[in-house]
Coordinates of N, CA and C and ligand atoms in Angstrom, one line a residue:
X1 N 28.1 -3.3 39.7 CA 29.4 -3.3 40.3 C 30.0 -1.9 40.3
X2 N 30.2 -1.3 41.3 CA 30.9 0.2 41.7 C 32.3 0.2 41.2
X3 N 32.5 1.3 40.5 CA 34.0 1.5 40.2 C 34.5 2.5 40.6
X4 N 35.7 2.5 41.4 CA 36.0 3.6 41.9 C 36.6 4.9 40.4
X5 N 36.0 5.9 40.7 CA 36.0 7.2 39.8 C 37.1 8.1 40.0
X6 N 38.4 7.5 41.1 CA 39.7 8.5 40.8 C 40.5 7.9 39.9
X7 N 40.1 6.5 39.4 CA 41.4 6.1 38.4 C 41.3 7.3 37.3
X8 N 39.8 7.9 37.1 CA 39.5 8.5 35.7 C 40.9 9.6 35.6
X9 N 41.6 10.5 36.4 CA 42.3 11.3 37.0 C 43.4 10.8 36.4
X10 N 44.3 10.1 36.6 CA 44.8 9.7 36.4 C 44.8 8.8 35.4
X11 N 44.3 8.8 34.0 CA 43.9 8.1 32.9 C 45.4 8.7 32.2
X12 N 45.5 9.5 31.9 CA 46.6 10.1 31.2 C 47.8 9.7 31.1
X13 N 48.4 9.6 32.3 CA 49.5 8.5 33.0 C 49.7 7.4 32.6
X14 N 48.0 7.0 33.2 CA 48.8 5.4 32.9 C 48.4 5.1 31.7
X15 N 47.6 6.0 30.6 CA 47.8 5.4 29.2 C 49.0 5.9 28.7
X16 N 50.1 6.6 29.0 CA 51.0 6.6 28.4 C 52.2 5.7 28.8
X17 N 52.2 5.1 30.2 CA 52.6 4.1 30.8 C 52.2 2.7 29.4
X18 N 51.0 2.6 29.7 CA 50.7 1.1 29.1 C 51.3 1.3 27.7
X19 N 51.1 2.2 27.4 CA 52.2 2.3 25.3 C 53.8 2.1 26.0
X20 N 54.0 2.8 26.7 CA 55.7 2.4 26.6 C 55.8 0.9 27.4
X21 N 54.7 0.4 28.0 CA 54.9 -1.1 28.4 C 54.5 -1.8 27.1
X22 N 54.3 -1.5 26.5 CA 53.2 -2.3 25.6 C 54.8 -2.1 24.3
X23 N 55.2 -1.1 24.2 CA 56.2 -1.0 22.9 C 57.6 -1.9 23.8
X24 N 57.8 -1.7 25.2 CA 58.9 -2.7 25.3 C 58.7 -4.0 25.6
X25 N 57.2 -4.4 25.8 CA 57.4 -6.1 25.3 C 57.4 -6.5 24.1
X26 N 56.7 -5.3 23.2 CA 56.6 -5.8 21.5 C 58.0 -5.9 21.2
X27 N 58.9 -5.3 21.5 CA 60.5 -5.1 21.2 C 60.9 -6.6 21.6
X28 N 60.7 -6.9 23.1 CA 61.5 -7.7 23.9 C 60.9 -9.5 22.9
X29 N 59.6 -9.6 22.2 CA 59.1 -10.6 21.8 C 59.9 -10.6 20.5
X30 N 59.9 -9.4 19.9 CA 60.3 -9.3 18.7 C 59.3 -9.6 17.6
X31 N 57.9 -8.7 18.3 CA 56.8 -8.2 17.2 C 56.9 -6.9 16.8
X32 N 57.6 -5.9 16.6 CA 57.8 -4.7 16.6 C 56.8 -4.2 15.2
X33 N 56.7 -5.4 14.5 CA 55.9 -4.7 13.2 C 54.5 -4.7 13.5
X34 N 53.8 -5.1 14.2 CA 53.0 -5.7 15.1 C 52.1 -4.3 15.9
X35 N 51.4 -3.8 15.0 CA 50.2 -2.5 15.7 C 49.4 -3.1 16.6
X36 N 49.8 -2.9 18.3 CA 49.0 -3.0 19.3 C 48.0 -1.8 19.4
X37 N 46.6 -1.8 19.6 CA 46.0 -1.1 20.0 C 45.2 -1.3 21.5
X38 N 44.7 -0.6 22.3 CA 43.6 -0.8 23.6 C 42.8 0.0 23.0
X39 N 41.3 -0.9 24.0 CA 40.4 -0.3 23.8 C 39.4 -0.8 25.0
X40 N 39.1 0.2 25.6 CA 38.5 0.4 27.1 C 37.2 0.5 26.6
X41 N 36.9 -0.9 27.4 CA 35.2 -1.4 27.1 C 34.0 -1.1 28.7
X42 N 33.3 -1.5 28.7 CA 32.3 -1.1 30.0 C 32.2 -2.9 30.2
X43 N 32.3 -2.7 31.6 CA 31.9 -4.0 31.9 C 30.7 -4.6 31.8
X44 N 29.5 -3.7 31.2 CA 28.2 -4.1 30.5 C 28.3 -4.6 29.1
X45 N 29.4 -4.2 28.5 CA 29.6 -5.3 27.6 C 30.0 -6.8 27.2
X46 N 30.1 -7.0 28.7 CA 31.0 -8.3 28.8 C 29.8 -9.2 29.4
X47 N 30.1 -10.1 28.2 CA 28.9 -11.4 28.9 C 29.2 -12.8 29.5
X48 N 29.0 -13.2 30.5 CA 29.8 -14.4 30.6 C 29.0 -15.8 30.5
X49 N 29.0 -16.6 29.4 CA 28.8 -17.7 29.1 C 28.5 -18.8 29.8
X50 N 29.3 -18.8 30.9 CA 29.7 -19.5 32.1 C 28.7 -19.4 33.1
X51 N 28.2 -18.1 33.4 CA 27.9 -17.4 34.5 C 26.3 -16.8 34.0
X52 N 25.4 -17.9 33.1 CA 23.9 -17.6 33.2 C 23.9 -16.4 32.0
X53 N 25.2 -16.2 31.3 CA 25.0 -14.6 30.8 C 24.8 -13.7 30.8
X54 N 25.6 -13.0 32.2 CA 25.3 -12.3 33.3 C 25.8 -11.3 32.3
X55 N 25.5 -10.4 32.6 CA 26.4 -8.8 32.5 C 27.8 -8.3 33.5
X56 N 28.5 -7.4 32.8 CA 28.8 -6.9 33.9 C 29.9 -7.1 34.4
X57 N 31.0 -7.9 34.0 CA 32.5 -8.7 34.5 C 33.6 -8.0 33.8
X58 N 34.3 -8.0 35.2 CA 35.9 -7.8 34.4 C 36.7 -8.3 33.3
X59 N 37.2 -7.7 32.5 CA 37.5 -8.7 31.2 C 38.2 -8.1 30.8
X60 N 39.0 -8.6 30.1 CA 41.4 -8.4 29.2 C 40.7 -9.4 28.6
X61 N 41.0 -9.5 27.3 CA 41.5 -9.8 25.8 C 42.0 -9.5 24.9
X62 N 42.3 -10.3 24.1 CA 42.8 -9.3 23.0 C 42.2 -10.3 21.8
X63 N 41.8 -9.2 20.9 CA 41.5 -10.0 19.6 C 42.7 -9.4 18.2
X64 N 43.0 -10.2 17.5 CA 44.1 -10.8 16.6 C 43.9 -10.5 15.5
X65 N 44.2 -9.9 14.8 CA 44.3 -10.3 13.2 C 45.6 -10.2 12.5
X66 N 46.2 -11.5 11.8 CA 47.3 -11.8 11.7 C 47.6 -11.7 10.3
X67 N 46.5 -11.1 9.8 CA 46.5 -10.4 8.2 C 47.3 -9.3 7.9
X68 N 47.0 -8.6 9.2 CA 46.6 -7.2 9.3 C 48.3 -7.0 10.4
X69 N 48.7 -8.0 11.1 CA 49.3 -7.8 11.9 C 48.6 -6.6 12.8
X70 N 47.8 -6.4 13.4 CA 47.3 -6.1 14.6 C 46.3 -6.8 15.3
X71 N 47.0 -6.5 16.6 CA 45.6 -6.8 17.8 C 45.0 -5.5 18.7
X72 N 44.2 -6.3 19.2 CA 43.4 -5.2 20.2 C 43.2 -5.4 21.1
X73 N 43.6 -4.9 22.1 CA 43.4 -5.1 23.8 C 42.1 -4.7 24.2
X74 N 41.2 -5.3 24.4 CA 40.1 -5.0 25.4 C 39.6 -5.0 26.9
X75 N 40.0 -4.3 27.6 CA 39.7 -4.2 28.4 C 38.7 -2.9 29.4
X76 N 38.2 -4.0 30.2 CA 37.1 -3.3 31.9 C 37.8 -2.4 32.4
X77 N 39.0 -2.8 32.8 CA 40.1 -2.2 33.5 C 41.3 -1.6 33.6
X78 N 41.9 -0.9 34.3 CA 43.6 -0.3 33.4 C 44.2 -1.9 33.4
X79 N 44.8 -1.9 32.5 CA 46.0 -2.4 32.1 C 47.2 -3.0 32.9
X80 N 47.4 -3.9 33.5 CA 48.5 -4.2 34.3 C 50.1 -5.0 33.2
X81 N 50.8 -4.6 33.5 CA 52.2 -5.0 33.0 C 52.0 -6.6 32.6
X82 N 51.1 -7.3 33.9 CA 51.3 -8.5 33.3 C 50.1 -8.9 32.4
X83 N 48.9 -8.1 32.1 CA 47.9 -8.3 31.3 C 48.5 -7.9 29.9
X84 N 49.9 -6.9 29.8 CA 50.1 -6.6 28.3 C 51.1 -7.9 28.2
X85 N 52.1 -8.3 28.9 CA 53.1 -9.6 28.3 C 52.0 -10.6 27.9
X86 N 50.6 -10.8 29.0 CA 50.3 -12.0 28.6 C 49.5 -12.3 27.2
X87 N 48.9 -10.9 26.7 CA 47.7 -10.5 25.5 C 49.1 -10.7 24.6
X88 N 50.3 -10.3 24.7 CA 51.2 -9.7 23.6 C 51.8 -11.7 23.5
X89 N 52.1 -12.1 24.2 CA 52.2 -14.0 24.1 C 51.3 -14.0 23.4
X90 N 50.0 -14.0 23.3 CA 49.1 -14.7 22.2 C 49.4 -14.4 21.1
X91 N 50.0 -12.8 20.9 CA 50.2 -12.6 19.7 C 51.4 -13.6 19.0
X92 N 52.6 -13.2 20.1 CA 53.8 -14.1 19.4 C 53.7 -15.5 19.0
X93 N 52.9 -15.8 20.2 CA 52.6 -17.3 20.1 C 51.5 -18.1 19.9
X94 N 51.0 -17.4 18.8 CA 49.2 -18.0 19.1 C 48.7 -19.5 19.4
X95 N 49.6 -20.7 19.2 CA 49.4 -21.5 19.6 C 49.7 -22.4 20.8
X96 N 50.2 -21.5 21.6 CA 50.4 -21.5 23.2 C 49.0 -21.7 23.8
X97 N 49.1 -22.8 24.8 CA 47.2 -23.1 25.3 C 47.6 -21.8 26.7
X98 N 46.1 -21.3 27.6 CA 46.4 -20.5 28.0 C 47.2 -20.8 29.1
X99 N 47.1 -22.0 29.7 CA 48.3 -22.4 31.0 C 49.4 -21.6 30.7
X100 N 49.9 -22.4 29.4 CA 51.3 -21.8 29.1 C 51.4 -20.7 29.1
X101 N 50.7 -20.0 28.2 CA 50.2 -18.4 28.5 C 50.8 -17.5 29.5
X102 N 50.0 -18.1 30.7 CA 50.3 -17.5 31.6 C 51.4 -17.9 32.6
X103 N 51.6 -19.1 32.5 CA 53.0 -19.7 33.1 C 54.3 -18.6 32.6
X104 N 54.5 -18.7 31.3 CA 55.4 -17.6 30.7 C 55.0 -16.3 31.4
X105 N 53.8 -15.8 31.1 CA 54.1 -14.6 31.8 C 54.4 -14.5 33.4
X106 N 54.1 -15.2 34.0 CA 54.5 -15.1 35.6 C 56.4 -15.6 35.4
X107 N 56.9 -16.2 34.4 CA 58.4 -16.0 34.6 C 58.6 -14.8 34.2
X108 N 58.1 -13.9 33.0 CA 58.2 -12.9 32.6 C 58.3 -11.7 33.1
X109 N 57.4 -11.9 33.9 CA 57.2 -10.1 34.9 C 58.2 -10.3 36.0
X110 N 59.1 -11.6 36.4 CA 60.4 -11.4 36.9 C 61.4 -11.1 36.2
X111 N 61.0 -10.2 35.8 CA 62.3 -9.7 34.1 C 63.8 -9.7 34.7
X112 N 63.9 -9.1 36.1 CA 65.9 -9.3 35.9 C 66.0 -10.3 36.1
X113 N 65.3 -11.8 36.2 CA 66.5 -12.7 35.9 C 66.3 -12.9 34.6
X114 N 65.6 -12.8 33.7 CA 66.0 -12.7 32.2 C 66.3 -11.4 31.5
X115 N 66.8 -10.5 31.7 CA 67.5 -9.7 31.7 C 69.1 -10.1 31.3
X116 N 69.0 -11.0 30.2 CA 70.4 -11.6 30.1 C 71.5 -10.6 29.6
X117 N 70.7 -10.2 28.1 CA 71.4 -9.7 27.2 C 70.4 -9.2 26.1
X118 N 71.2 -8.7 25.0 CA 70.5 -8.3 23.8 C 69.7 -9.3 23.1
X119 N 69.3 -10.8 23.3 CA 68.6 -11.6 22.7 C 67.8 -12.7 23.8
X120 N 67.0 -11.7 24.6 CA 65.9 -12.4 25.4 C 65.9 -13.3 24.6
X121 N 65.2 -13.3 23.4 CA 63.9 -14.3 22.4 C 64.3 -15.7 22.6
X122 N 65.9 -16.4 22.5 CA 66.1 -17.3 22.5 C 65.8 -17.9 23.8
X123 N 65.4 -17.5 24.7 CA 64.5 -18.1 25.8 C 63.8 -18.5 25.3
X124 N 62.9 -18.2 24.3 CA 61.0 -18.4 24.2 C 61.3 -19.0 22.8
X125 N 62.5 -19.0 22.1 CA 62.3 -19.4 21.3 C 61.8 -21.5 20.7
X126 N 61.8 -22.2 21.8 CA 61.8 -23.5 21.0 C 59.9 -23.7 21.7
X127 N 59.2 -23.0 21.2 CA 57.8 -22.8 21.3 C 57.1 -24.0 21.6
Ligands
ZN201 ZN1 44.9 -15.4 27.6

């Protein structure tokens, strides 16, 4: 699978982009104690189960440790605003199935209408 080679150019940017997106959803969930890390994988690492065990696929996850209070973003690809609310949900809410998951985050990334006030959370709060 061909990847285009100008994102590399622009790596700089948008990793300092994805930390200030990534520090104002941890704020807005109210995980702030909560060490996010990324970590940009090759899509030869990625095996898909599904798919004969192919190599080679796009892939966002994040793996958790709730000991430790951190997770870790893994991804093929930059980072989109709504790949960090939806990895950062698992964190707040780890018992969210992924529908919900992602249902929440598609109201989420229409942030000004919840743009209420100083306590988003009580939106999300009755889990
Ligand atoms: Zn998910």
């Amino acid at each position: 699978m061909a990847k285009d080679s100008n994102k590399i150019n622009s790596l700089d940017v948008t990793r300092s982009n994805t930390l200030d997106l990534i520090q104002y959803w941890k704020s807005f969930l109210g995980i702030n104690e909560w060490e996010i890390l990324c970590e940009s994988i090759s899509e030869m690492q990625v095996v898909d189960a599904l798919d004969n065990n192919t190599f080679g696929h796009e892939f966002v996850g994040i793996s958790i440790n709730f000991k430790l209070k951190q997770g870790i973003i893994h991804h093929t690809r930059n980072l989109e605003e709504d790949d960090i609310i939806h990895e950062l949900l698992h964190v707040r809410y780890p018992k969210w199935s992924e529908q919900k998951v992602n249902l929440i985050t598609n109201l989420l990334r229409q942030r000004p209408i919840f743009d209420i006030g100083p306590h988003p959370n009580i939106l999300l709060a009755n889990g």
